[in-house]
mmCIF file of C-alpha atoms in Angstrom:
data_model
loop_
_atom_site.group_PDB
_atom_site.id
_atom_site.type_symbol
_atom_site.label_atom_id
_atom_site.label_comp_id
_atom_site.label_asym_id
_atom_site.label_seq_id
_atom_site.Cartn_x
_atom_site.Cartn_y
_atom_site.Cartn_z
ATOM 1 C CA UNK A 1 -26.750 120.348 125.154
ATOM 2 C CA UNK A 2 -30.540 121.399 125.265
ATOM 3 C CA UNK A 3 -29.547 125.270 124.517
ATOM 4 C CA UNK A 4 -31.519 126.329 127.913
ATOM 5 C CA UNK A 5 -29.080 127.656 130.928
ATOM 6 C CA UNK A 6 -29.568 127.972 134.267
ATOM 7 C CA UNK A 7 -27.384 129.570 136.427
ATOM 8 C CA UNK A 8 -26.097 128.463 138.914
ATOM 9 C CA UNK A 9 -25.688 125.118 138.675
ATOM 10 C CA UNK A 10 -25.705 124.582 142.711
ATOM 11 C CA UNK A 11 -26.733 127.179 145.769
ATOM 12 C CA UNK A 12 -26.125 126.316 149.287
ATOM 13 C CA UNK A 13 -27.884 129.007 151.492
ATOM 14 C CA UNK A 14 -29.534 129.364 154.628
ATOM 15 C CA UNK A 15 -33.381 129.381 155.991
ATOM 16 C CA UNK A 16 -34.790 132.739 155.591
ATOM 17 C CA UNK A 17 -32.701 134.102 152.993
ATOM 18 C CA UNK A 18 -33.614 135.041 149.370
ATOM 19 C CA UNK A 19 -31.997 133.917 146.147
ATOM 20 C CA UNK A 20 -32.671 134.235 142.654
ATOM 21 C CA UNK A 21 -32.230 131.132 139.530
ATOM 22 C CA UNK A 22 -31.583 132.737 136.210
ATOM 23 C CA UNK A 23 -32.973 130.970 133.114
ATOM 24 C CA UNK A 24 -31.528 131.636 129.543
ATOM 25 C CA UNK A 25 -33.937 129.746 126.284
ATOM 26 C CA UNK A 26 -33.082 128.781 123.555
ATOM 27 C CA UNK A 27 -32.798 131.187 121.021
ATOM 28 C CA UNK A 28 -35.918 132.214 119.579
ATOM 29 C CA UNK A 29 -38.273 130.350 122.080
ATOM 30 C CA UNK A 30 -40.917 132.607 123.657
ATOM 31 C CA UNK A 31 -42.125 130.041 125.748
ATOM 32 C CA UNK A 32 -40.331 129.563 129.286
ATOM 33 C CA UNK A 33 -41.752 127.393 132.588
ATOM 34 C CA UNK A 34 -40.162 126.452 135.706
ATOM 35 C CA UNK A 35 -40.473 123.467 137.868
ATOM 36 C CA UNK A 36 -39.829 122.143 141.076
ATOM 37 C CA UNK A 37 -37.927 118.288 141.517
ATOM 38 C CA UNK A 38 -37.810 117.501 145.349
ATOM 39 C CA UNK A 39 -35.727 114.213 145.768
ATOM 40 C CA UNK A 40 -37.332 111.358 144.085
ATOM 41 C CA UNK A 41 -40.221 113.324 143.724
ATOM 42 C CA UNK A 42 -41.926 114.188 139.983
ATOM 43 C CA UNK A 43 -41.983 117.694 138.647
ATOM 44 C CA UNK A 44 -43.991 119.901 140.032
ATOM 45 C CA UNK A 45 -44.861 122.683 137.917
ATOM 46 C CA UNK A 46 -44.568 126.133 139.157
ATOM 47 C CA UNK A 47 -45.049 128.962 136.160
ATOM 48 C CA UNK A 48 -45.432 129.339 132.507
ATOM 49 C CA UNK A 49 -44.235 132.638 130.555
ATOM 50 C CA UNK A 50 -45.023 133.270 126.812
ATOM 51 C CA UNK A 51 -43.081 136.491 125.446
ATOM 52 C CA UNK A 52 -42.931 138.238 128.596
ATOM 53 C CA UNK A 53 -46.717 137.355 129.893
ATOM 54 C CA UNK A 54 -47.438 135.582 132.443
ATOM 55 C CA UNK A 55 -49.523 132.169 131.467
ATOM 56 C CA UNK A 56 -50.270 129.684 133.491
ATOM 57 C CA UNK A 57 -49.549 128.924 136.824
ATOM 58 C CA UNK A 58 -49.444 126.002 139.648
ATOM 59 C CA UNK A 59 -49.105 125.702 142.719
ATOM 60 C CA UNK A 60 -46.647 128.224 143.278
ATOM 61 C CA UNK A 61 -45.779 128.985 146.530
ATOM 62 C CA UNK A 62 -46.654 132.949 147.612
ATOM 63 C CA UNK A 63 -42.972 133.370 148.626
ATOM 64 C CA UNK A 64 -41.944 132.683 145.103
ATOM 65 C CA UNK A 65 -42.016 134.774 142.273
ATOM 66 C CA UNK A 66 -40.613 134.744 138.881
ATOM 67 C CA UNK A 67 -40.251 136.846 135.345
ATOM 68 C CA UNK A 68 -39.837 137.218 132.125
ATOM 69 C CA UNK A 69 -37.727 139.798 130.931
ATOM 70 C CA UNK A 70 -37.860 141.683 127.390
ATOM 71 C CA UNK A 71 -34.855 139.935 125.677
ATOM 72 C CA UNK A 72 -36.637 136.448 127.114
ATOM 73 C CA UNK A 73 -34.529 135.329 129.995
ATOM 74 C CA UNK A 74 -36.286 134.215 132.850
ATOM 75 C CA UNK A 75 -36.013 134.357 136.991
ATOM 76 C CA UNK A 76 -37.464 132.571 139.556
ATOM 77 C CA UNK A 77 -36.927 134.430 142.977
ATOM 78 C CA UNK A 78 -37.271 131.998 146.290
ATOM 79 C CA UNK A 79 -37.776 134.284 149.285
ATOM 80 C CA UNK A 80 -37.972 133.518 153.078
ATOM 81 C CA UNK A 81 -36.741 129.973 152.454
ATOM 82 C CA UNK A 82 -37.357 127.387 154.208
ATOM 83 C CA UNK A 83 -35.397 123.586 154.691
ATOM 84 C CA UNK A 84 -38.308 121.892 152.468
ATOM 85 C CA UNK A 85 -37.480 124.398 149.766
ATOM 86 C CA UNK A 86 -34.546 122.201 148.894
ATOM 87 C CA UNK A 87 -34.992 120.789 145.402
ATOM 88 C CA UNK A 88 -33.907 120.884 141.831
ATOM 89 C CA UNK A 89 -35.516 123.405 139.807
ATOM 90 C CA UNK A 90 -35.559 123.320 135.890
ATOM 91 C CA UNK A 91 -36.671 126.256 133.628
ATOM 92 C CA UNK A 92 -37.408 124.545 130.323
ATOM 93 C CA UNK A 93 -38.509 126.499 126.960
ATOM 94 C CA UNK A 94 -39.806 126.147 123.802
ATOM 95 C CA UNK A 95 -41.149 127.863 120.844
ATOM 96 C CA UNK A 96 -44.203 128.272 121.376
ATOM 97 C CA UNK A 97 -47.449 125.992 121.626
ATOM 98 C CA UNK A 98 -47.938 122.290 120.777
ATOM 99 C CA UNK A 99 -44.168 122.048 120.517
ATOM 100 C CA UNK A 100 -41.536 120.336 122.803
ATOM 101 C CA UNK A 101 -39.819 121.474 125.980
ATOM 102 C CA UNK A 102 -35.975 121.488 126.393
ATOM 103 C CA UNK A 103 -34.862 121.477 129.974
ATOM 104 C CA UNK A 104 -32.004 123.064 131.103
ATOM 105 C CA UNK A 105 -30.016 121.495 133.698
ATOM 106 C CA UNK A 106 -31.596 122.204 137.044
ATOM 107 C CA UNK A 107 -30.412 124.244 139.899
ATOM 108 C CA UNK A 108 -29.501 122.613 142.434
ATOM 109 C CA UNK A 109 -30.328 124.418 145.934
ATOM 110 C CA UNK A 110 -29.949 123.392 149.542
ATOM 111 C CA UNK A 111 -31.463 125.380 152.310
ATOM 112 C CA UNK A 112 -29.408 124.543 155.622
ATOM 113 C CA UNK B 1 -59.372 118.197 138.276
ATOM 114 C CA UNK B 2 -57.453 116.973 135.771
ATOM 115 C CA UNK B 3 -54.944 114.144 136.970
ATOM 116 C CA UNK B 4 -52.125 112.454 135.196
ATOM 117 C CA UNK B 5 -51.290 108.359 136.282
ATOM 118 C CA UNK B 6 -48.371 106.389 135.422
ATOM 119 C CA UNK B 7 -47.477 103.514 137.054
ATOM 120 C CA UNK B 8 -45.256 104.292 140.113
ATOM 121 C CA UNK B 9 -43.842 101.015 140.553
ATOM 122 C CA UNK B 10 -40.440 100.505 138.581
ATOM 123 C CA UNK B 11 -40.652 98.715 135.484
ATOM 124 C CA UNK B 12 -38.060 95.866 135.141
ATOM 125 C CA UNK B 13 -37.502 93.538 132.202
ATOM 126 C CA UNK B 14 -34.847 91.670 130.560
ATOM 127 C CA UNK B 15 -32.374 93.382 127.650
ATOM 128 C CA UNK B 16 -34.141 92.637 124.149
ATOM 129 C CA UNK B 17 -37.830 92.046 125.106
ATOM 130 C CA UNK B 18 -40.352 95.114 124.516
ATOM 131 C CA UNK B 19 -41.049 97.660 127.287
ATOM 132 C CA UNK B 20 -44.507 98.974 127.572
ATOM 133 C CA UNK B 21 -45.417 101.942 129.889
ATOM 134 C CA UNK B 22 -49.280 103.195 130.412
ATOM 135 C CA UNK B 23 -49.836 106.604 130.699
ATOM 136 C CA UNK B 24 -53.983 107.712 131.845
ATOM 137 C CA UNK B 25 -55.139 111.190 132.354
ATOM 138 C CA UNK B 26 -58.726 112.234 133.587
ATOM 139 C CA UNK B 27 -60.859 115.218 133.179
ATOM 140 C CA UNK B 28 -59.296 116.798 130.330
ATOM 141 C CA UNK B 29 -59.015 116.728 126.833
ATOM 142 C CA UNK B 30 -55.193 117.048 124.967
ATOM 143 C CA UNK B 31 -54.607 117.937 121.972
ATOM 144 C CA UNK B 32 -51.639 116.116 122.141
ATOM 145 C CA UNK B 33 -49.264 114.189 124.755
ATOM 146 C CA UNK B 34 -45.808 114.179 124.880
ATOM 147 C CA UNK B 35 -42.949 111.841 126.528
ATOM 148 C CA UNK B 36 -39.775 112.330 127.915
ATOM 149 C CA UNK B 37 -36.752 110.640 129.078
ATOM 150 C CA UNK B 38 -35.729 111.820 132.912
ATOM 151 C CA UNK B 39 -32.351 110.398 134.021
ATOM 152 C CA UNK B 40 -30.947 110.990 137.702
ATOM 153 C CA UNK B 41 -30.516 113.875 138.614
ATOM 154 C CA UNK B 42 -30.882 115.664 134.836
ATOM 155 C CA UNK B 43 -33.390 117.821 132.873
ATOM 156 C CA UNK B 44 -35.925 115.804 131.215
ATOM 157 C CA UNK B 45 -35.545 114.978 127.153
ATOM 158 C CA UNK B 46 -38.309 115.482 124.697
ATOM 159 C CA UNK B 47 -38.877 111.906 123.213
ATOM 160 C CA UNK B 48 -41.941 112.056 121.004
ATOM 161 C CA UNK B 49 -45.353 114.210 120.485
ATOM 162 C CA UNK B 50 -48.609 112.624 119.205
ATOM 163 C CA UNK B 51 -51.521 114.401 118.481
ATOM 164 C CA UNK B 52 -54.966 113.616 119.187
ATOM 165 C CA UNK B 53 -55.699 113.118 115.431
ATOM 166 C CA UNK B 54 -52.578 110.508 114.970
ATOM 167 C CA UNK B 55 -53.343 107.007 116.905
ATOM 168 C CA UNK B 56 -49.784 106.043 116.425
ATOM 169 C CA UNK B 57 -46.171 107.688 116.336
ATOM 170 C CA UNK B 58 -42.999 105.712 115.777
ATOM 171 C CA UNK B 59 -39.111 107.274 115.987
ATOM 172 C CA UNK B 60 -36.649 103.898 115.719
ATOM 173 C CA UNK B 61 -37.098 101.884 118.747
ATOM 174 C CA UNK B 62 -39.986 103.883 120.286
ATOM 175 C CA UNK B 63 -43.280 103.695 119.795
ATOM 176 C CA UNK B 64 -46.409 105.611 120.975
ATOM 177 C CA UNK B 65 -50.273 105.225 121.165
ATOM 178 C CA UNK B 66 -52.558 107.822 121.945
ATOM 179 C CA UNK B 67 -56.156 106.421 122.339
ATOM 180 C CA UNK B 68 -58.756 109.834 123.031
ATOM 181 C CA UNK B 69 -61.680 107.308 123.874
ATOM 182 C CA UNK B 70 -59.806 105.329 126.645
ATOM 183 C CA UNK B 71 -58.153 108.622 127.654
ATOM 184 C CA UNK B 72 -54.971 106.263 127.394
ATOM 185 C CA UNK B 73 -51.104 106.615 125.760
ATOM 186 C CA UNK B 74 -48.939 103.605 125.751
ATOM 187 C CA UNK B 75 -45.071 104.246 125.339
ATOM 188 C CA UNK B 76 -43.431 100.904 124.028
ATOM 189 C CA UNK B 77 -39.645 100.370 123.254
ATOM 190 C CA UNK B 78 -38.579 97.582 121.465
ATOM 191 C CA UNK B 79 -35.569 95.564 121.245
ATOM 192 C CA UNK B 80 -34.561 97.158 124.602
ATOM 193 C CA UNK B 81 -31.310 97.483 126.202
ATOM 194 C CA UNK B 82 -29.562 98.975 129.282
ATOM 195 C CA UNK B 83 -28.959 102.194 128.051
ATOM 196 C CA UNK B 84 -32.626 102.473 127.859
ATOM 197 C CA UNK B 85 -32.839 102.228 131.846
ATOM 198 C CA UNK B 86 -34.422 105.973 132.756
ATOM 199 C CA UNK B 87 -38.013 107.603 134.277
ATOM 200 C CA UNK B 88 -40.064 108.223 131.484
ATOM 201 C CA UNK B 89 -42.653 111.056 132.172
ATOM 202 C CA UNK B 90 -45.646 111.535 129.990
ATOM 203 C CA UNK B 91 -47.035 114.999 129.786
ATOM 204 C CA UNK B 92 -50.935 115.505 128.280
ATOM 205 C CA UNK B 93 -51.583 118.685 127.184
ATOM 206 C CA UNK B 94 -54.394 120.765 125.741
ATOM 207 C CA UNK B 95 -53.022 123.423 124.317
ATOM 208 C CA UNK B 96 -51.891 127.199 125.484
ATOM 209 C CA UNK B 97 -51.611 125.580 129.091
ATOM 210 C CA UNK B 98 -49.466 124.787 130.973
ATOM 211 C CA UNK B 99 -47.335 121.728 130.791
ATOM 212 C CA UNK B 100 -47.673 118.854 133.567
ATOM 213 C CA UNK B 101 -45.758 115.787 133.770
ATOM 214 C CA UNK B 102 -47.155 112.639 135.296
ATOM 215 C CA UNK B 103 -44.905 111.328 138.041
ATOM 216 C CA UNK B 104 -43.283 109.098 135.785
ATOM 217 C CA UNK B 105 -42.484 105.258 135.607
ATOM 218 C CA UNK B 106 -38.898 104.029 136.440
ATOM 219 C CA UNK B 107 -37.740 101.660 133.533
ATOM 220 C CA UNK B 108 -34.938 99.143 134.392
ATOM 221 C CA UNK B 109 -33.524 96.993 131.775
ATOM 222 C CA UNK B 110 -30.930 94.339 132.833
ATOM 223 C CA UNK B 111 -28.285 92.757 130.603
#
């Protein structure tokens, strides 16, 4: 058990619809990012937060957003979805810089 | 822009021989790289971090290189065995940026 949790684990919706992955840390990290894992694909890395900032980003689609709230959690919000937004999406964190990641484990969503 | 290689091609080799995976990055400088262990379907693992000032990092069976001239870290596990059968991502990184994984090389070890 890393200590990061996502919720939920799987998410079976349809094209066009919005939905919302919820990202705990690990106690005490600041540091949160997201990625993207289509099938047998590598991670892709969407966003970085640092104690509620925005960081760094990449290539983060304009229909996705995602934040950083004041007790740390995180959210990454998937809008207008489309059948190629089907992946596995991790939220990893850690304490801070130079340090290492722990991944949580994944979302799973399916856009039908 | 900066780009992160590792061999795509799967990786096989026989239970107890020495697995060595290659990991080059261009156009940027770490201060240190990181590897991780990805199996199916899972979060990656943390492995081991090496800075640029260390050329060499060991943790039990794993070993890593980190050569700044040739812009080059080699991942080697010794003695290996099944269990060791994974994608193992490597992940240069130069400080308060954000963190990118190479696409990772498949390791298969067979009994």
């Amino acid at each position: 058990d890393s200590g990061v949790t996502q919720t939920p684990k799987h998410l079976i919706t349809a094209t066009g619809q919005r939905v919302t992955l919820r990202c705990s840390p690990r106690s005490g990290d600041l540091s949160v990012y997201w990625y993207q894992q289509s099938l047998d694909q590598g991670l892709q890395f969407l966003i970085q937060y640092y104690n509620g900032e925005e960081r760094a980003k990449g290539n983060i689609l304009e229909r996705f957003s995602a934040q950083q709230f004041p007790d740390l959690h995180s959210e990454l919000n998937l809008s207008s979805l489309e059948l190629g937004d089907s992946a596995l999406y991790f939220c990893a964190s850690s304490p801070g810089v130079g340090t290492e990641a722990f991944f949580g484990q994944g979302t799973r969503l399916t856009v039908v | 822009s900066q780009k992160i290689e590792q061999n795509s091609e799967a990786l096989n080799i026989q239970e107890g021989k020495t697995a060595t995976l290659t990991c080059n990055y261009t156009n940027y400088s770490p201060a240190y790289l990181q590897w991780y262990r990805q199996d199916p379907g899972r979060g990656p693992v943390f492995l081991l971090l090496i800075r640029e000032n260390e050329k060499e990092k060991r943790k039990e069976r794993l070993k890593v290189t980190f050569d700044t001239t040739l812009k080059q870290s080699l991942f080697h596990i010794t003695a290996s065995q099944p269990a060791d059968s994974a994608t193992y991502l490597c992940a240069p990184n130069t400080g308060f940026q954000k963190l990118v994984f190479g696409t990772g090389t498949r390791l298969l070890v067979s009994p």
